[in-house]
Coordinates of N, CA and C in Angstrom, one line a residue:
M16 N -9.6 -18.8 1.7 CA -9.6 -17.5 2.6 C -8.2 -16.9 2.6
S17 N -8.3 -15.6 2.8 CA -7.1 -14.6 2.6 C -6.0 -15.0 3.8
D18 N -4.9 -15.0 3.4 CA -3.9 -15.1 4.6 C -3.8 -13.9 5.5
I19 N -4.6 -12.7 5.3 CA -4.5 -11.4 6.4 C -6.0 -11.4 6.4
W20 N -6.2 -11.1 8.0 CA -7.4 -10.9 8.3 C -7.3 -9.9 9.6
P21 N -8.4 -9.2 9.9 CA -8.3 -8.1 10.8 C -8.3 -8.7 12.2
T22 N -7.6 -8.5 13.2 CA -7.7 -8.8 14.5 C -8.5 -7.8 15.4
E23 N -8.8 -6.6 14.7 CA -9.6 -5.7 15.5 C -10.1 -4.7 14.4
L24 N -11.5 -4.2 14.5 CA -12.1 -3.2 13.8 C -12.8 -2.5 14.7
R25 N -12.3 -1.2 14.8 CA -13.1 -0.2 15.6 C -13.4 1.0 15.1
V26 N -14.7 1.5 15.4 CA -15.2 2.6 14.8 C -15.0 3.7 15.8
S27 N -14.6 5.0 15.3 CA -14.2 6.0 16.3 C -15.5 6.8 16.9
K28 N -15.5 7.3 18.0 CA -16.6 7.9 18.7 C -17.5 8.7 17.8
D29 N -16.6 9.5 17.0 CA -17.7 10.4 16.1 C -18.2 9.6 14.9
R30 N -17.8 8.4 14.5 CA -18.2 7.6 13.7 C -17.6 8.1 12.2
Q31 N -16.6 8.7 12.2 CA -15.9 9.2 11.1 C -14.7 8.3 10.6
R32 N -14.2 7.5 11.3 CA -13.3 6.7 11.0 C -13.3 5.2 11.5
L33 N -12.7 4.2 10.8 CA -12.6 2.8 11.0 C -11.0 2.6 11.3
A34 N -10.8 2.2 12.4 CA -9.5 1.7 12.9 C -9.5 0.1 12.5
V35 N -8.4 -0.5 11.7 CA -8.3 -1.6 11.1 C -6.8 -2.0 11.6
T36 N -6.9 -3.3 12.5 CA -5.5 -4.0 12.8 C -5.6 -5.4 12.2
F37 N -4.6 -5.6 11.4 CA -4.5 -6.9 10.8 C -3.5 -7.9 11.7
N38 N -3.8 -9.1 11.4 CA -3.0 -10.4 12.1 C -1.7 -10.3 11.9
D39 N -0.9 -9.5 10.8 CA 0.4 -9.3 10.8 C 1.1 -8.0 11.5
G40 N 0.2 -7.3 12.2 CA 0.5 -6.2 12.9 C 0.3 -4.9 12.1
E41 N 0.1 -4.9 10.9 CA -0.3 -3.6 10.4 C -1.5 -3.0 10.6
S42 N -1.7 -1.8 10.8 CA -3.0 -1.1 11.1 C -3.1 0.2 10.4
F43 N -4.4 0.6 10.1 CA -4.5 1.5 9.2 C -6.0 2.3 9.8
E44 N -6.0 3.5 9.5 CA -7.3 4.2 10.1 C -7.9 4.8 8.8
L45 N -9.1 4.3 8.5 CA -9.8 4.6 7.1 C -10.9 5.6 7.6
S46 N -11.0 6.8 6.5 CA -12.0 7.5 6.7 C -13.4 7.0 6.3
A47 N -14.7 7.5 7.0 CA -15.8 7.1 6.7 C -16.2 7.3 5.3
E48 N -15.7 8.7 4.9 CA -16.0 9.2 3.3 C -15.1 8.1 2.4
M49 N -14.0 8.0 2.6 CA -13.4 7.0 1.8 C -14.0 5.7 1.7
L50 N -14.4 5.1 2.7 CA -15.1 3.9 2.6 C -16.3 3.9 1.9
R51 N -17.1 5.1 2.0 CA -18.4 5.2 1.6 C -18.2 5.5 -0.3
V52 N -17.2 6.3 -0.5 CA -17.1 6.6 -2.0 C -16.2 5.7 -2.8
L53 N -15.7 4.8 -2.0 CA -14.8 3.7 -2.7 C -15.5 2.4 -2.3
S54 N -16.8 2.3 -2.0 CA -17.5 1.2 -1.5 C -17.6 0.2 -2.8
P55 N -17.2 -1.0 -2.3 CA -17.5 -2.3 -3.3 C -18.7 -2.4 -3.9
S56 N -19.6 -1.8 -3.6 CA -21.0 -2.1 -4.0 C -21.2 -2.1 -5.4
A57 N -22.3 -2.4 -6.0 CA -22.6 -2.4 -7.2 C -23.1 -1.1 -7.4
E58 N -23.6 -0.5 -6.5 CA -24.2 1.1 -6.6 C -23.2 2.1 -7.1
V59 N -21.9 1.8 -6.4 CA -20.7 2.5 -6.6 C -20.0 2.0 -7.9
Q60 N -19.5 0.8 -7.8 CA -18.7 0.2 -8.8 C -19.3 -0.3 -10.1
G61 N -20.6 -0.5 -10.1 CA -21.4 -0.7 -11.4 C -21.3 -2.2 -11.4
H62 N -22.0 -2.7 -12.6 CA -22.1 -4.2 -12.6 C -21.0 -4.7 -13.8
G63 N -20.1 -4.0 -14.2 CA -19.1 -4.0 -15.1 C -18.3 -3.2 -15.5
P64 N -17.2 -3.5 -16.4 CA -16.2 -2.4 -16.8 C -16.7 -1.1 -17.3
G65 N -16.1 -0.1 -17.0 CA -16.7 1.2 -17.3 C -18.1 1.6 -16.6
Q66 N -18.5 1.1 -15.7 CA -19.9 1.5 -15.1 C -19.6 2.1 -13.8
K67 N -18.3 2.5 -13.4 CA -18.0 3.0 -11.9 C -18.7 4.5 -11.9
L68 N -19.3 4.7 -10.8 CA -19.7 6.0 -10.4 C -19.2 6.9 -9.6
T69 N -19.1 8.0 -9.7 CA -18.5 9.1 -8.9 C -19.6 9.8 -7.8
V70 N -19.4 9.5 -6.5 CA -20.2 9.8 -5.5 C -20.0 10.8 -4.9
P71 N -20.7 12.2 -5.1 CA -20.1 13.2 -4.5 C -21.1 13.6 -3.0
G72 N -20.5 14.5 -2.3 CA -21.1 15.0 -1.1 C -21.1 14.2 0.0
K73 N -20.0 13.4 0.3 CA -20.0 12.4 1.6 C -19.0 12.8 2.4
R74 N -18.4 14.1 2.4 CA -17.3 14.4 3.5 C -17.6 14.3 4.7
N75 N -19.0 14.3 5.3 CA -19.5 14.3 6.6 C -20.2 12.8 6.9
V76 N -20.0 11.9 5.9 CA -20.7 10.7 6.2 C -20.3 10.0 7.5
G77 N -21.0 9.4 8.1 CA -20.7 8.5 9.3 C -20.9 7.0 9.1
I78 N -20.3 5.9 9.7 CA -20.3 4.6 9.9 C -21.6 4.5 11.0
M79 N -22.5 3.8 10.4 CA -23.9 3.5 11.2 C -23.6 2.0 11.9
S80 N -23.2 1.2 11.1 CA -23.2 -0.1 11.5 C -22.1 -1.0 10.9
M81 N -21.9 -2.1 11.4 CA -20.9 -3.0 10.6 C -21.4 -4.5 11.1
T82 N -21.6 -5.3 10.0 CA -22.0 -6.5 10.1 C -21.3 -7.6 9.5
P83 N -20.6 -8.5 10.2 CA -19.8 -9.5 9.8 C -20.6 -10.2 8.6
T84 N -19.7 -10.7 7.6 CA -20.3 -11.5 6.7 C -19.4 -12.5 6.3
G85 N -19.8 -13.8 6.8 CA -18.9 -14.9 6.9 C -17.7 -14.5 7.7
N86 N -16.5 -15.2 7.2 CA -15.4 -15.1 7.9 C -14.2 -14.4 6.8
Y87 N -14.8 -13.7 5.9 CA -14.1 -13.0 5.3 C -14.1 -11.6 4.8
A88 N -15.4 -11.1 5.5 CA -15.7 -9.7 5.2 C -16.7 -8.9 6.1
V89 N -16.9 -7.7 6.1 CA -17.9 -7.0 6.8 C -18.7 -6.1 5.7
R90 N -20.0 -6.0 6.2 CA -20.7 -5.0 5.6 C -20.9 -3.6 6.6
I91 N -20.5 -2.7 5.7 CA -20.6 -1.3 6.5 C -21.8 -0.6 6.1
G92 N -22.6 -0.1 7.2 CA -23.8 0.7 6.8 C -23.3 2.0 7.3
F93 N -23.8 2.9 6.3 CA -23.4 4.3 6.7 C -24.6 5.3 6.9
D94 N -24.4 6.4 7.5 CA -25.8 7.2 7.9 C -26.4 7.9 6.6
D95 N -25.9 7.6 5.5 CA -26.8 8.1 4.6 C -27.6 6.9 3.7
M96 N -27.5 5.7 4.7 CA -28.4 4.6 4.4 C -28.0 3.7 3.3
H97 N -26.6 4.0 2.8 CA -26.2 3.1 2.0 C -25.4 2.1 2.9
D98 N -25.7 0.6 2.6 CA -25.3 -0.6 3.2 C -25.1 -1.7 2.6
T99 N -24.8 -1.5 1.3 CA -24.7 -2.8 0.3 C -23.2 -3.1 0.0
G100 N -22.3 -2.3 0.6 CA -20.9 -2.7 0.2 C -20.5 -3.7 1.0
I101 N -19.8 -4.8 0.6 CA -19.2 -5.9 1.4 C -17.8 -5.7 1.1
F102 N -17.2 -5.3 2.4 CA -15.8 -5.1 2.4 C -14.9 -6.2 2.8
T103 N -14.1 -7.0 1.9 CA -13.5 -8.0 2.3 C -12.3 -7.5 3.0
W104 N -11.6 -8.6 3.7 CA -10.3 -8.2 4.5 C -9.5 -7.8 3.5
T105 N -9.2 -8.3 2.3 CA -8.3 -8.0 1.3 C -8.5 -6.6 0.9
Y106 N -9.8 -6.2 0.6 CA -10.0 -4.8 0.1 C -9.8 -3.8 1.3
L107 N -10.1 -4.1 2.4 CA -9.9 -3.1 3.7 C -8.3 -3.0 3.5
R108 N -7.7 -4.0 3.6 CA -5.9 -4.1 3.4 C -5.8 -3.0 2.2
E109 N -6.3 -3.3 1.2 CA -5.7 -2.5 0.0 C -6.1 -0.9 0.2
L110 N -7.5 -0.6 0.8 CA -7.7 0.6 1.2 C -6.6 1.2 2.2
G111 N -6.3 0.4 3.0 CA -5.1 0.9 4.0 C -3.9 1.3 3.4
E112 N -3.4 0.4 2.3 CA -2.2 0.7 1.8 C -2.1 1.5 0.7
R113 N -3.4 1.7 -0.2 CA -3.2 2.6 -1.2 C -4.3 3.7 -1.1
G114 N -5.0 3.7 0.1 CA -6.1 4.7 0.2 C -5.9 6.1 -0.2
E115 N -4.6 6.6 0.1 CA -4.3 8.0 -0.2 C -4.4 8.2 -1.8
E116 N -3.8 7.4 -2.6 CA -3.7 7.2 -3.9 C -5.0 7.2 -4.5
L117 N -6.0 6.1 -4.0 CA -7.4 5.9 -4.6 C -8.2 7.2 -4.2
F118 N -7.9 7.6 -3.2 CA -8.8 8.9 -2.7 C -8.4 10.1 -3.5
S119 N -7.2 10.2 -3.8 CA -6.6 11.4 -4.7 C -7.2 11.2 -6.0
A120 N -7.5 9.9 -6.6 CA -8.0 9.8 -8.0 C -9.5 10.0 -7.7
Y121 N -10.2 9.7 -6.7 CA -11.6 10.0 -6.4 C -11.8 11.7 -6.7
E122 N -10.9 12.3 -5.9 CA -10.9 13.7 -6.0 C -10.8 14.4 -7.2
N123 N -9.8 13.6 -8.0 CA -9.8 14.1 -9.4 C -11.0 14.0 -10.2
E124 N -11.6 12.8 -10.1 CA -12.8 12.4 -10.7 C -14.0 13.5 -10.4
L125 N -14.2 14.0 -9.1 CA -15.0 14.9 -8.7 C -14.8 16.2 -9.4
R126 N -13.5 16.9 -9.4 CA -13.3 17.9 -10.2 C -13.5 17.9 -11.8
E127 N -13.2 16.6 -12.4 CA -13.3 16.7 -13.8 C -14.8 16.7 -14.0
K128 N -15.7 16.4 -13.3 CA -17.2 16.3 -13.4 C -17.9 17.2 -12.8
G129 N -17.2 18.1 -12.3 CA -17.7 19.4 -11.7 C -18.4 19.3 -10.3
M130 N -18.3 18.1 -9.6 CA -18.7 18.0 -8.2 C -17.8 18.4 -7.0
T131 N -18.3 18.3 -6.1 CA -17.6 18.4 -4.8 C -17.8 17.4 -3.7
R132 N -17.0 17.5 -2.7 CA -17.2 16.6 -1.6 C -18.1 17.0 -0.7
D133 N -18.6 18.2 -0.9 CA -19.7 18.8 0.2 C -20.8 18.7 -0.3
T134 N -21.3 18.8 -1.7 CA -22.7 18.9 -2.3 C -23.1 17.7 -2.7
S135 N -24.3 17.1 -2.2 CA -24.7 15.9 -2.4 C -25.5 16.2 -3.6
E136 N -25.5 15.2 -4.7 CA -26.2 15.2 -6.0 C -26.2 13.7 -6.4
K137 N -26.7 13.4 -7.5 CA -26.8 12.3 -8.1 C -25.5 11.6 -8.6
P138 N -25.0 10.5 -8.3 CA -23.6 9.8 -8.6 C -23.6 9.8 -10.1
R139 N -22.6 10.0 -10.8 CA -22.5 10.0 -12.0 C -20.9 9.7 -12.5

């Protein structure tokens, strides 16, 4: 098990953000959009190297549910019905620490593929 774990996971009233506080006192606010488009699910990440997909049109996605998975992760369900991503404590921490960088790379992928954060279409 990881040496870091959340002491609090709190979804905002508008369901657009997840506040995570870790046992070492670090805390982060993660957008639902970032969590959705960077989901660790096979649907987004693929089943192997080079299979990652870019998921457009998720600017307004909301968090619908959170289900504990053992003592190491949480499964997050989104209002677009995506619910297969299991977010480990380590991955949530990485998103907190590197989220801006990772989301910027996602935005670049969208531009390169001619897609947007506002228009939903098949991931590619």
